[in-house]
C-alpha cells in the first residue's frame, strides 16, 4: 500500500480565535476615526448635504418624468398674473402679456391647448419680463385657475417678481481717447412705470472741459414686443478745447431724438438732431482761416447708423469683424447743409497660438450742399463738421489731428495692419507685443471750381502718409494703453510728424 510521507502533508492552520466582545464595526460614509469634534461636525454636515442633494435630485427626476409623460395632456391658460410689480404700470404689464391671452378671433396665433404649450408660453413671458430690465428675479408657478367660469383644464400662470432699485448714482474718473475726466451719473429706473429710465451725466475733463447730458430712454412696445426696439430723447451740452491744433474752443448744445432696433447681428439707429455750435476763445496765434471759421452755426440733421460687431475680443480679437456705417443729411433748416458719410471696418484672424492679425480701414466724405437761394459754388463745409485725422488712435506716429490742414478736411481714409503677440512664456499677462503699419490721408475739397469727386478720391488714395513701428499694449479694461516706438515713412509737407515714443489711451484704435 502506497502512503505519502508525513513531510509532504500540508500543515493544518487552526482558525483564528476572536473574542465575542471584539469591535467588528467599519466606518460608514468615510466616517473619520480618532477625529476631533470639529472634524466629526464637518463630516456630519457634508453627509446631510449629500443626502438632501440626493433626495432633491431624485424628486426633480420624478417631477421631470411626470411632466414629460403629461406634455400632451390638454391645458389652457386661464390667466396670467404678475405679482410684486408694485412700481410698474398695470397697462404696461398688460401690453406685454395680452398677446399670449389673445383668442384666434383676434387674428393672432391660437391659445395654448396642451401642457407643453403652456410651459413654452411661461418661458417666453418670463424672458420678456426679464428683458424689461426692471426686475431682479422672475419666478413662474402654475396654479389651477381661480375663475368661477374656468374649465377643468384651465391653468393660471403666476409670476412672482422682485423689482430692482429705483435710484442709481455713480462717480468715476475715466482715462481714454487721449484725455482724462471725472464724471458723475445719476439714474432713475422705471421712472414712469413702463421700463423707462431717466439718466443725467456731468463730466469735466482735460480736453472736453465740461459735458452734460440728460437722457430719457424707453422701449417701443407698439413696434417690437420683444422690447429690443428703444426710443430716446436727450439734451446735451459740451465744451471742447481745440487749442492744441486749431487755437480755438467749441461749444455745442442740442437735442436728439433717436430710435434704435436690432437687425440680425447688428443694430440700426435713426436719429434727428438739432444743434447749436459756437467756435470761440480764438487764440492770438490763430490763423486767418481759423478766425474766419469762428462764430455761431445751427444744424438740423437726420442721421442713420448701422453697427455690427462679431469679434471675440474688442481689444485683441482673434476672429470676427467690426462694421460701422454712418450717414448724415443736414439742411432741414438752420445754416448748415451737407451730406456726410463715414465707415469703419475691421477684421481679426488668429495666425498661430498667441499670435493674431488685425486689418482696419476707415473712410469719410463730407460733401457741402448749397442752401436755399444760394449758388452751388458758395456751399462750404463748417469746421465743426469736418474730419480730423492723425494721432495714436488713428494714424500712429503723427501728432494728434496732425494730418492735413488744422481746419480739418472733407475727405479722408486710413488703413492699418497690426499684429499682436503674447509675451513669451507669459500668455496670461495683460501686456501684448505689438507691430503695426499705418497709412492715411486727409484732404479738403476745392470749392473754387466744380468738384470732380472721382479725381479727388483718386488723388487722396494715391498720395498717402505712412508710418510703422513696434510697441507694447496694456489691457486696462475698458481702456487700451499703447506705448509705441516708430517713425513716419512717408509724410506730406503739411503733416505734423512724431518720431520716437508715442503713448495712446483710448477705446477704439485703428
PDB file of C-alpha atoms in Angstrom, residues 172-458:
ATOM      1  CA  UNK A 172     -15.907 107.839 -11.715  1.00  0.00           C
ATOM      2  CA  UNK A 173     -12.612 109.019 -13.136  1.00  0.00           C
ATOM      3  CA  UNK A 174     -12.003 107.955 -16.725  1.00  0.00           C
ATOM      4  CA  UNK A 175      -8.951 107.890 -18.965  1.00  0.00           C
ATOM      5  CA  UNK A 176      -9.427 107.371 -22.673  1.00  0.00           C
ATOM      6  CA  UNK A 177      -9.307 108.897 -26.141  1.00  0.00           C
ATOM      7  CA  UNK A 178      -6.214 110.859 -25.146  1.00  0.00           C
ATOM      8  CA  UNK A 179      -7.843 112.656 -22.219  1.00  0.00           C
ATOM      9  CA  UNK A 180      -8.787 112.225 -18.598  1.00  0.00           C
ATOM     10  CA  UNK A 181     -12.080 113.176 -16.990  1.00  0.00           C
ATOM     11  CA  UNK A 182     -14.117 112.987 -13.805  1.00  0.00           C
ATOM     12  CA  UNK A 183     -17.826 112.254 -14.085  1.00  0.00           C
ATOM     13  CA  UNK A 184     -20.987 111.741 -12.050  1.00  0.00           C
ATOM     14  CA  UNK A 185     -24.045 109.801 -13.225  1.00  0.00           C
ATOM     15  CA  UNK A 186     -27.499 109.661 -11.658  1.00  0.00           C
ATOM     16  CA  UNK A 187     -30.229 107.358 -12.937  1.00  0.00           C
ATOM     17  CA  UNK A 188     -33.900 106.734 -12.144  1.00  0.00           C
ATOM     18  CA  UNK A 189     -35.110 103.309 -13.274  1.00  0.00           C
ATOM     19  CA  UNK A 190     -38.697 102.630 -14.318  1.00  0.00           C
ATOM     20  CA  UNK A 191     -39.358 106.333 -13.933  1.00  0.00           C
ATOM     21  CA  UNK A 192     -42.923 106.271 -15.345  1.00  0.00           C
ATOM     22  CA  UNK A 193     -43.689 102.612 -14.654  1.00  0.00           C
ATOM     23  CA  UNK A 194     -43.108 101.408 -18.222  1.00  0.00           C
ATOM     24  CA  UNK A 195     -39.440 100.246 -18.181  1.00  0.00           C
ATOM     25  CA  UNK A 196     -38.216 103.768 -18.961  1.00  0.00           C
ATOM     26  CA  UNK A 197     -35.127 105.260 -17.375  1.00  0.00           C
ATOM     27  CA  UNK A 198     -34.008 108.859 -16.943  1.00  0.00           C
ATOM     28  CA  UNK A 199     -30.264 109.402 -16.743  1.00  0.00           C
ATOM     29  CA  UNK A 200     -28.218 112.531 -16.148  1.00  0.00           C
ATOM     30  CA  UNK A 201     -24.452 112.748 -16.602  1.00  0.00           C
ATOM     31  CA  UNK A 202     -21.977 115.547 -15.981  1.00  0.00           C
ATOM     32  CA  UNK A 203     -18.224 115.368 -16.578  1.00  0.00           C
ATOM     33  CA  UNK A 204     -15.145 117.590 -16.545  1.00  0.00           C
ATOM     34  CA  UNK A 205     -12.001 116.710 -18.475  1.00  0.00           C
ATOM     35  CA  UNK A 206      -8.697 117.890 -19.865  1.00  0.00           C
ATOM     36  CA  UNK A 207      -9.931 118.313 -23.464  1.00  0.00           C
ATOM     37  CA  UNK A 208     -13.687 118.089 -23.082  1.00  0.00           C
ATOM     38  CA  UNK A 209     -13.724 120.768 -20.438  1.00  0.00           C
ATOM     39  CA  UNK A 210     -17.296 120.101 -19.451  1.00  0.00           C
ATOM     40  CA  UNK A 211     -20.143 117.959 -20.736  1.00  0.00           C
ATOM     41  CA  UNK A 212     -23.722 117.459 -19.665  1.00  0.00           C
ATOM     42  CA  UNK A 213     -26.392 115.074 -20.897  1.00  0.00           C
ATOM     43  CA  UNK A 214     -29.960 114.328 -19.795  1.00  0.00           C
ATOM     44  CA  UNK A 215     -31.412 111.245 -21.487  1.00  0.00           C
ATOM     45  CA  UNK A 216     -34.808 109.536 -21.368  1.00  0.00           C
ATOM     46  CA  UNK A 217     -34.986 106.057 -22.924  1.00  0.00           C
ATOM     47  CA  UNK A 218     -37.949 103.690 -23.191  1.00  0.00           C
ATOM     48  CA  UNK A 219     -38.935 100.522 -25.100  1.00  0.00           C
ATOM     49  CA  UNK A 220     -41.311 100.968 -28.022  1.00  0.00           C
ATOM     50  CA  UNK A 221     -43.752  98.116 -27.377  1.00  0.00           C
ATOM     51  CA  UNK A 222     -46.028  99.088 -30.258  1.00  0.00           C
ATOM     52  CA  UNK A 223     -43.219  98.425 -32.768  1.00  0.00           C
ATOM     53  CA  UNK A 224     -41.491  95.486 -31.134  1.00  0.00           C
ATOM     54  CA  UNK A 225     -42.972  93.269 -28.397  1.00  0.00           C
ATOM     55  CA  UNK A 226     -39.507  91.850 -27.655  1.00  0.00           C
ATOM     56  CA  UNK A 227     -38.567  95.268 -26.147  1.00  0.00           C
ATOM     57  CA  UNK A 228     -35.366  95.410 -28.244  1.00  0.00           C
ATOM     58  CA  UNK A 229     -36.521  98.496 -30.152  1.00  0.00           C
ATOM     59  CA  UNK A 230     -35.996 101.564 -27.976  1.00  0.00           C
ATOM     60  CA  UNK A 231     -36.632 105.262 -28.332  1.00  0.00           C
ATOM     61  CA  UNK A 232     -34.519 108.043 -26.859  1.00  0.00           C
ATOM     62  CA  UNK A 233     -34.845 111.763 -26.214  1.00  0.00           C
ATOM     63  CA  UNK A 234     -31.769 113.595 -24.963  1.00  0.00           C
ATOM     64  CA  UNK A 235     -30.482 117.095 -24.331  1.00  0.00           C
ATOM     65  CA  UNK A 236     -26.728 117.688 -24.280  1.00  0.00           C
ATOM     66  CA  UNK A 237     -24.104 120.371 -23.910  1.00  0.00           C
ATOM     67  CA  UNK A 238     -20.323 120.102 -24.394  1.00  0.00           C
ATOM     68  CA  UNK A 239     -17.345 122.428 -24.423  1.00  0.00           C
ATOM     69  CA  UNK A 240     -14.178 121.150 -26.108  1.00  0.00           C
ATOM     70  CA  UNK A 241     -10.673 122.570 -26.118  1.00  0.00           C
ATOM     71  CA  UNK A 242      -9.070 122.552 -29.592  1.00  0.00           C
ATOM     72  CA  UNK A 243      -6.211 124.935 -28.800  1.00  0.00           C
ATOM     73  CA  UNK A 244      -3.587 122.184 -29.242  1.00  0.00           C
ATOM     74  CA  UNK A 245      -4.127 122.043 -33.024  1.00  0.00           C
ATOM     75  CA  UNK A 246      -6.672 124.734 -34.024  1.00  0.00           C
ATOM     76  CA  UNK A 247      -6.193 127.533 -31.431  1.00  0.00           C
ATOM     77  CA  UNK A 248      -9.954 127.667 -30.641  1.00  0.00           C
ATOM     78  CA  UNK A 249     -12.570 126.011 -28.453  1.00  0.00           C
ATOM     79  CA  UNK A 250     -16.012 124.738 -29.413  1.00  0.00           C
ATOM     80  CA  UNK A 251     -19.291 124.800 -27.524  1.00  0.00           C
ATOM     81  CA  UNK A 252     -22.195 122.590 -28.602  1.00  0.00           C
ATOM     82  CA  UNK A 253     -25.774 122.463 -27.296  1.00  0.00           C
ATOM     83  CA  UNK A 254     -28.539 120.372 -28.762  1.00  0.00           C
ATOM     84  CA  UNK A 255     -31.453 117.964 -28.725  1.00  0.00           C
ATOM     85  CA  UNK A 256     -31.577 114.452 -30.124  1.00  0.00           C
ATOM     86  CA  UNK A 257     -34.471 112.121 -30.929  1.00  0.00           C
ATOM     87  CA  UNK A 258     -33.420 108.549 -31.776  1.00  0.00           C
ATOM     88  CA  UNK A 259     -34.907 105.146 -32.488  1.00  0.00           C
ATOM     89  CA  UNK A 260     -32.724 102.021 -32.228  1.00  0.00           C
ATOM     90  CA  UNK A 261     -33.568  98.498 -33.292  1.00  0.00           C
ATOM     91  CA  UNK A 262     -31.537  95.284 -33.677  1.00  0.00           C
ATOM     92  CA  UNK A 263     -31.162  93.569 -37.025  1.00  0.00           C
ATOM     93  CA  UNK A 264     -29.583  90.113 -37.228  1.00  0.00           C
ATOM     94  CA  UNK A 265     -26.163  90.507 -35.553  1.00  0.00           C
ATOM     95  CA  UNK A 266     -26.169  94.293 -35.831  1.00  0.00           C
ATOM     96  CA  UNK A 267     -28.297  97.300 -34.976  1.00  0.00           C
ATOM     97  CA  UNK A 268     -29.761 100.339 -36.733  1.00  0.00           C
ATOM     98  CA  UNK A 269     -30.256 103.813 -35.307  1.00  0.00           C
ATOM     99  CA  UNK A 270     -32.259 106.581 -36.964  1.00  0.00           C
ATOM    100  CA  UNK A 271     -31.996 109.995 -35.298  1.00  0.00           C
ATOM    101  CA  UNK A 272     -32.833 113.659 -35.726  1.00  0.00           C
ATOM    102  CA  UNK A 273     -30.549 116.284 -34.176  1.00  0.00           C
ATOM    103  CA  UNK A 274     -30.868 119.998 -33.534  1.00  0.00           C
ATOM    104  CA  UNK A 275     -27.522 121.510 -32.515  1.00  0.00           C
ATOM    105  CA  UNK A 276     -26.185 124.979 -31.921  1.00  0.00           C
ATOM    106  CA  UNK A 277     -22.400 125.293 -32.244  1.00  0.00           C
ATOM    107  CA  UNK A 278     -20.098 128.126 -31.302  1.00  0.00           C
ATOM    108  CA  UNK A 279     -16.416 128.450 -32.234  1.00  0.00           C
ATOM    109  CA  UNK A 280     -14.774 130.921 -29.860  1.00  0.00           C
ATOM    110  CA  UNK A 281     -11.891 131.653 -27.486  1.00  0.00           C
ATOM    111  CA  UNK A 282      -9.679 132.287 -30.510  1.00  0.00           C
ATOM    112  CA  UNK A 283      -6.017 132.346 -29.518  1.00  0.00           C
ATOM    113  CA  UNK A 284      -3.683 135.166 -30.543  1.00  0.00           C
ATOM    114  CA  UNK A 285      -1.679 132.831 -32.783  1.00  0.00           C
ATOM    115  CA  UNK A 286      -4.755 131.517 -34.645  1.00  0.00           C
ATOM    116  CA  UNK A 287      -4.582 131.621 -38.435  1.00  0.00           C
ATOM    117  CA  UNK A 288      -6.745 133.915 -40.542  1.00  0.00           C
ATOM    118  CA  UNK A 289      -8.725 130.928 -41.855  1.00  0.00           C
ATOM    119  CA  UNK A 290      -9.427 129.803 -38.296  1.00  0.00           C
ATOM    120  CA  UNK A 291     -10.568 133.301 -37.332  1.00  0.00           C
ATOM    121  CA  UNK A 292     -12.956 133.307 -40.282  1.00  0.00           C
ATOM    122  CA  UNK A 293     -14.393 129.965 -39.111  1.00  0.00           C
ATOM    123  CA  UNK A 294     -15.221 131.360 -35.661  1.00  0.00           C
ATOM    124  CA  UNK A 295     -18.798 132.188 -34.790  1.00  0.00           C
ATOM    125  CA  UNK A 296     -22.213 130.534 -34.427  1.00  0.00           C
ATOM    126  CA  UNK A 297     -23.854 127.891 -36.603  1.00  0.00           C
ATOM    127  CA  UNK A 298     -27.112 125.981 -36.308  1.00  0.00           C
ATOM    128  CA  UNK A 299     -27.547 122.459 -37.703  1.00  0.00           C
ATOM    129  CA  UNK A 300     -30.672 120.397 -38.280  1.00  0.00           C
ATOM    130  CA  UNK A 301     -29.791 116.882 -39.444  1.00  0.00           C
ATOM    131  CA  UNK A 302     -31.130 113.370 -39.922  1.00  0.00           C
ATOM    132  CA  UNK A 303     -28.678 110.515 -39.278  1.00  0.00           C
ATOM    133  CA  UNK A 304     -28.602 106.756 -39.770  1.00  0.00           C
ATOM    134  CA  UNK A 305     -26.039 104.462 -38.146  1.00  0.00           C
ATOM    135  CA  UNK A 306     -25.519 100.738 -38.687  1.00  0.00           C
ATOM    136  CA  UNK A 307     -23.321  98.799 -36.253  1.00  0.00           C
ATOM    137  CA  UNK A 308     -22.289  95.142 -36.339  1.00  0.00           C
ATOM    138  CA  UNK A 309     -19.632  93.553 -34.103  1.00  0.00           C
ATOM    139  CA  UNK A 310     -18.824  89.819 -34.164  1.00  0.00           C
ATOM    140  CA  UNK A 311     -15.298  89.995 -32.707  1.00  0.00           C
ATOM    141  CA  UNK A 312     -14.485  87.626 -29.865  1.00  0.00           C
ATOM    142  CA  UNK A 313     -12.477  90.389 -28.143  1.00  0.00           C
ATOM    143  CA  UNK A 314     -12.721  94.127 -28.770  1.00  0.00           C
ATOM    144  CA  UNK A 315      -9.031  94.696 -27.934  1.00  0.00           C
ATOM    145  CA  UNK A 316      -7.155  91.596 -29.065  1.00  0.00           C
ATOM    146  CA  UNK A 317      -9.575  89.913 -31.421  1.00  0.00           C
ATOM    147  CA  UNK A 318      -8.585  86.589 -32.989  1.00  0.00           C
ATOM    148  CA  UNK A 319     -11.720  86.184 -35.116  1.00  0.00           C
ATOM    149  CA  UNK A 320     -14.749  88.171 -36.230  1.00  0.00           C
ATOM    150  CA  UNK A 321     -15.410  91.537 -37.845  1.00  0.00           C
ATOM    151  CA  UNK A 322     -16.487  95.023 -36.829  1.00  0.00           C
ATOM    152  CA  UNK A 323     -18.523  97.264 -39.132  1.00  0.00           C
ATOM    153  CA  UNK A 324     -19.858 100.773 -38.556  1.00  0.00           C
ATOM    154  CA  UNK A 325     -21.521 102.871 -41.265  1.00  0.00           C
ATOM    155  CA  UNK A 326     -22.976 106.318 -40.554  1.00  0.00           C
ATOM    156  CA  UNK A 327     -24.797 108.766 -42.852  1.00  0.00           C
ATOM    157  CA  UNK A 328     -25.937 112.301 -42.127  1.00  0.00           C
ATOM    158  CA  UNK A 329     -28.018 114.752 -44.160  1.00  0.00           C
ATOM    159  CA  UNK A 330     -28.107 118.321 -42.839  1.00  0.00           C
ATOM    160  CA  UNK A 331     -30.097 121.226 -44.222  1.00  0.00           C
ATOM    161  CA  UNK A 332     -33.626 120.778 -42.888  1.00  0.00           C
ATOM    162  CA  UNK A 333     -33.443 124.286 -41.505  1.00  0.00           C
ATOM    163  CA  UNK A 334     -30.511 126.114 -39.975  1.00  0.00           C
ATOM    164  CA  UNK A 335     -27.448 127.461 -41.787  1.00  0.00           C
ATOM    165  CA  UNK A 336     -25.629 124.152 -42.386  1.00  0.00           C
ATOM    166  CA  UNK A 337     -26.276 121.923 -45.396  1.00  0.00           C
ATOM    167  CA  UNK A 338     -24.246 118.852 -46.321  1.00  0.00           C
ATOM    168  CA  UNK A 339     -24.153 115.121 -46.878  1.00  0.00           C
ATOM    169  CA  UNK A 340     -21.744 113.270 -44.609  1.00  0.00           C
ATOM    170  CA  UNK A 341     -20.793 109.597 -44.702  1.00  0.00           C
ATOM    171  CA  UNK A 342     -18.293 107.667 -42.604  1.00  0.00           C
ATOM    172  CA  UNK A 343     -17.448 103.965 -42.394  1.00  0.00           C
ATOM    173  CA  UNK A 344     -15.172 101.802 -40.246  1.00  0.00           C
ATOM    174  CA  UNK A 345     -14.300  98.156 -40.897  1.00  0.00           C
ATOM    175  CA  UNK A 346     -12.040  95.742 -39.013  1.00  0.00           C
ATOM    176  CA  UNK A 347     -11.321  92.040 -39.420  1.00  0.00           C
ATOM    177  CA  UNK A 348      -9.290  89.918 -36.986  1.00  0.00           C
ATOM    178  CA  UNK A 349      -7.751  86.487 -37.507  1.00  0.00           C
ATOM    179  CA  UNK A 350      -5.574  84.155 -35.456  1.00  0.00           C
ATOM    180  CA  UNK A 351      -2.304  83.318 -37.188  1.00  0.00           C
ATOM    181  CA  UNK A 352      -0.917  80.912 -34.569  1.00  0.00           C
ATOM    182  CA  UNK A 353      -1.231  80.221 -30.859  1.00  0.00           C
ATOM    183  CA  UNK A 354      -0.791  83.540 -29.090  1.00  0.00           C
ATOM    184  CA  UNK A 355      -0.438  85.435 -32.382  1.00  0.00           C
ATOM    185  CA  UNK A 356      -3.252  87.338 -34.150  1.00  0.00           C
ATOM    186  CA  UNK A 357      -3.516  89.745 -37.081  1.00  0.00           C
ATOM    187  CA  UNK A 358      -5.900  92.688 -37.433  1.00  0.00           C
ATOM    188  CA  UNK A 359      -6.694  94.741 -40.535  1.00  0.00           C
ATOM    189  CA  UNK A 360      -8.648  98.004 -40.149  1.00  0.00           C
ATOM    190  CA  UNK A 361      -9.904 100.662 -42.536  1.00  0.00           C
ATOM    191  CA  UNK A 362     -11.805 103.923 -42.080  1.00  0.00           C
ATOM    192  CA  UNK A 363     -13.047 106.476 -44.580  1.00  0.00           C
ATOM    193  CA  UNK A 364     -15.238 109.550 -44.689  1.00  0.00           C
ATOM    194  CA  UNK A 365     -16.766 112.060 -47.094  1.00  0.00           C
ATOM    195  CA  UNK A 366     -18.270 115.470 -46.294  1.00  0.00           C
ATOM    196  CA  UNK A 367     -19.978 116.968 -49.331  1.00  0.00           C
ATOM    197  CA  UNK A 368     -21.338 120.507 -48.819  1.00  0.00           C
ATOM    198  CA  UNK A 369     -24.749 121.237 -50.318  1.00  0.00           C
ATOM    199  CA  UNK A 370     -25.997 124.656 -51.360  1.00  0.00           C
ATOM    200  CA  UNK A 371     -28.553 126.293 -49.090  1.00  0.00           C
ATOM    201  CA  UNK A 372     -31.849 127.526 -50.445  1.00  0.00           C
ATOM    202  CA  UNK A 373     -31.301 130.637 -52.539  1.00  0.00           C
ATOM    203  CA  UNK A 374     -27.500 130.267 -52.796  1.00  0.00           C
ATOM    204  CA  UNK A 375     -25.259 129.205 -55.659  1.00  0.00           C
ATOM    205  CA  UNK A 376     -23.594 125.730 -55.559  1.00  0.00           C
ATOM    206  CA  UNK A 377     -20.155 127.358 -55.617  1.00  0.00           C
ATOM    207  CA  UNK A 378     -20.973 129.144 -52.332  1.00  0.00           C
ATOM    208  CA  UNK A 379     -21.518 125.877 -50.441  1.00  0.00           C
ATOM    209  CA  UNK A 380     -18.838 125.433 -47.800  1.00  0.00           C
ATOM    210  CA  UNK A 381     -18.319 122.902 -45.029  1.00  0.00           C
ATOM    211  CA  UNK A 382     -18.111 124.038 -41.407  1.00  0.00           C
ATOM    212  CA  UNK A 383     -15.156 123.465 -39.071  1.00  0.00           C
ATOM    213  CA  UNK A 384     -17.390 121.640 -36.559  1.00  0.00           C
ATOM    214  CA  UNK A 385     -18.401 119.059 -39.205  1.00  0.00           C
ATOM    215  CA  UNK A 386     -15.019 118.401 -40.850  1.00  0.00           C
ATOM    216  CA  UNK A 387     -12.912 115.317 -40.236  1.00  0.00           C
ATOM    217  CA  UNK A 388      -9.673 115.270 -38.251  1.00  0.00           C
ATOM    218  CA  UNK A 389      -7.000 112.602 -38.693  1.00  0.00           C
ATOM    219  CA  UNK A 390      -3.731 111.630 -37.060  1.00  0.00           C
ATOM    220  CA  UNK A 391      -2.536 110.575 -33.633  1.00  0.00           C
ATOM    221  CA  UNK A 392      -2.019 107.351 -31.659  1.00  0.00           C
ATOM    222  CA  UNK A 393      -5.672 106.299 -32.057  1.00  0.00           C
ATOM    223  CA  UNK A 394      -5.829 106.753 -35.850  1.00  0.00           C
ATOM    224  CA  UNK A 395      -2.630 107.052 -37.900  1.00  0.00           C
ATOM    225  CA  UNK A 396       0.199 106.439 -35.440  1.00  0.00           C
ATOM    226  CA  UNK A 397       3.492 108.369 -35.372  1.00  0.00           C
ATOM    227  CA  UNK A 398       1.718 111.580 -36.358  1.00  0.00           C
ATOM    228  CA  UNK A 399       0.625 114.211 -33.858  1.00  0.00           C
ATOM    229  CA  UNK A 400      -2.952 114.394 -32.645  1.00  0.00           C
ATOM    230  CA  UNK A 401      -5.048 115.667 -35.599  1.00  0.00           C
ATOM    231  CA  UNK A 402      -1.733 116.282 -37.351  1.00  0.00           C
ATOM    232  CA  UNK A 403      -2.586 115.083 -40.869  1.00  0.00           C
ATOM    233  CA  UNK A 404      -3.722 117.664 -43.396  1.00  0.00           C
ATOM    234  CA  UNK A 405      -4.766 121.193 -42.517  1.00  0.00           C
ATOM    235  CA  UNK A 406      -5.624 122.284 -38.971  1.00  0.00           C
ATOM    236  CA  UNK A 407      -9.039 123.337 -40.290  1.00  0.00           C
ATOM    237  CA  UNK A 408      -9.835 119.679 -40.961  1.00  0.00           C
ATOM    238  CA  UNK A 409     -10.845 118.009 -44.212  1.00  0.00           C
ATOM    239  CA  UNK A 410     -13.793 116.856 -46.290  1.00  0.00           C
ATOM    240  CA  UNK A 411     -12.334 113.563 -47.488  1.00  0.00           C
ATOM    241  CA  UNK A 412     -10.166 111.053 -45.661  1.00  0.00           C
ATOM    242  CA  UNK A 413      -9.150 107.431 -45.499  1.00  0.00           C
ATOM    243  CA  UNK A 414      -6.927 105.390 -43.234  1.00  0.00           C
ATOM    244  CA  UNK A 415      -5.812 101.770 -43.080  1.00  0.00           C
ATOM    245  CA  UNK A 416      -3.733  99.761 -40.677  1.00  0.00           C
ATOM    246  CA  UNK A 417      -2.303  96.296 -40.189  1.00  0.00           C
ATOM    247  CA  UNK A 418      -1.490  95.280 -36.611  1.00  0.00           C
ATOM    248  CA  UNK A 419      -0.006  92.093 -35.216  1.00  0.00           C
ATOM    249  CA  UNK A 420      -0.489  91.134 -31.561  1.00  0.00           C
ATOM    250  CA  UNK A 421       1.580  88.559 -29.729  1.00  0.00           C
ATOM    251  CA  UNK A 422       1.691  87.188 -26.195  1.00  0.00           C
ATOM    252  CA  UNK A 423       4.741  87.893 -24.086  1.00  0.00           C
ATOM    253  CA  UNK A 424       6.910  84.738 -24.340  1.00  0.00           C
ATOM    254  CA  UNK A 425       6.040  82.261 -21.567  1.00  0.00           C
ATOM    255  CA  UNK A 426       3.518  84.760 -20.119  1.00  0.00           C
ATOM    256  CA  UNK A 427       0.315  84.339 -22.164  1.00  0.00           C
ATOM    257  CA  UNK A 428      -1.866  85.276 -19.162  1.00  0.00           C
ATOM    258  CA  UNK A 429      -0.313  88.725 -18.794  1.00  0.00           C
ATOM    259  CA  UNK A 430      -2.476  91.725 -19.819  1.00  0.00           C
ATOM    260  CA  UNK A 431       0.508  93.021 -21.827  1.00  0.00           C
ATOM    261  CA  UNK A 432       0.877  92.188 -25.518  1.00  0.00           C
ATOM    262  CA  UNK A 433       3.624  92.814 -28.052  1.00  0.00           C
ATOM    263  CA  UNK A 434       2.548  94.960 -30.987  1.00  0.00           C
ATOM    264  CA  UNK A 435       3.803  95.708 -34.509  1.00  0.00           C
ATOM    265  CA  UNK A 436       1.957  97.966 -36.947  1.00  0.00           C
ATOM    266  CA  UNK A 437       1.926  99.677 -40.323  1.00  0.00           C
ATOM    267  CA  UNK A 438      -0.499 102.614 -40.787  1.00  0.00           C
ATOM    268  CA  UNK A 439      -1.409 104.752 -43.764  1.00  0.00           C
ATOM    269  CA  UNK A 440      -3.896 107.551 -44.418  1.00  0.00           C
ATOM    270  CA  UNK A 441      -4.596 110.970 -45.853  1.00  0.00           C
ATOM    271  CA  UNK A 442      -6.912 113.909 -45.181  1.00  0.00           C
ATOM    272  CA  UNK A 443      -7.879 116.427 -47.896  1.00  0.00           C
ATOM    273  CA  UNK A 444     -10.262 119.328 -48.376  1.00  0.00           C
ATOM    274  CA  UNK A 445     -12.472 119.631 -51.458  1.00  0.00           C
ATOM    275  CA  UNK A 446     -11.629 122.591 -53.642  1.00  0.00           C
ATOM    276  CA  UNK A 447     -14.807 124.693 -53.949  1.00  0.00           C
ATOM    277  CA  UNK A 448     -13.201 127.359 -56.159  1.00  0.00           C
ATOM    278  CA  UNK A 449     -14.111 125.233 -59.175  1.00  0.00           C
ATOM    279  CA  UNK A 450     -16.654 122.480 -59.930  1.00  0.00           C
ATOM    280  CA  UNK A 451     -15.850 119.472 -57.756  1.00  0.00           C
ATOM    281  CA  UNK A 452     -14.540 116.398 -59.535  1.00  0.00           C
ATOM    282  CA  UNK A 453     -15.191 113.864 -56.790  1.00  0.00           C
ATOM    283  CA  UNK A 454     -13.618 110.929 -58.631  1.00  0.00           C
ATOM    284  CA  UNK A 455     -10.384 112.853 -59.234  1.00  0.00           C
ATOM    285  CA  UNK A 456     -10.304 113.997 -55.594  1.00  0.00           C
ATOM    286  CA  UNK A 457     -10.723 110.427 -54.293  1.00  0.00           C
ATOM    287  CA  UNK A 458      -8.033 109.165 -56.676  1.00  0.00           C
TER     288      UNK A 458
END
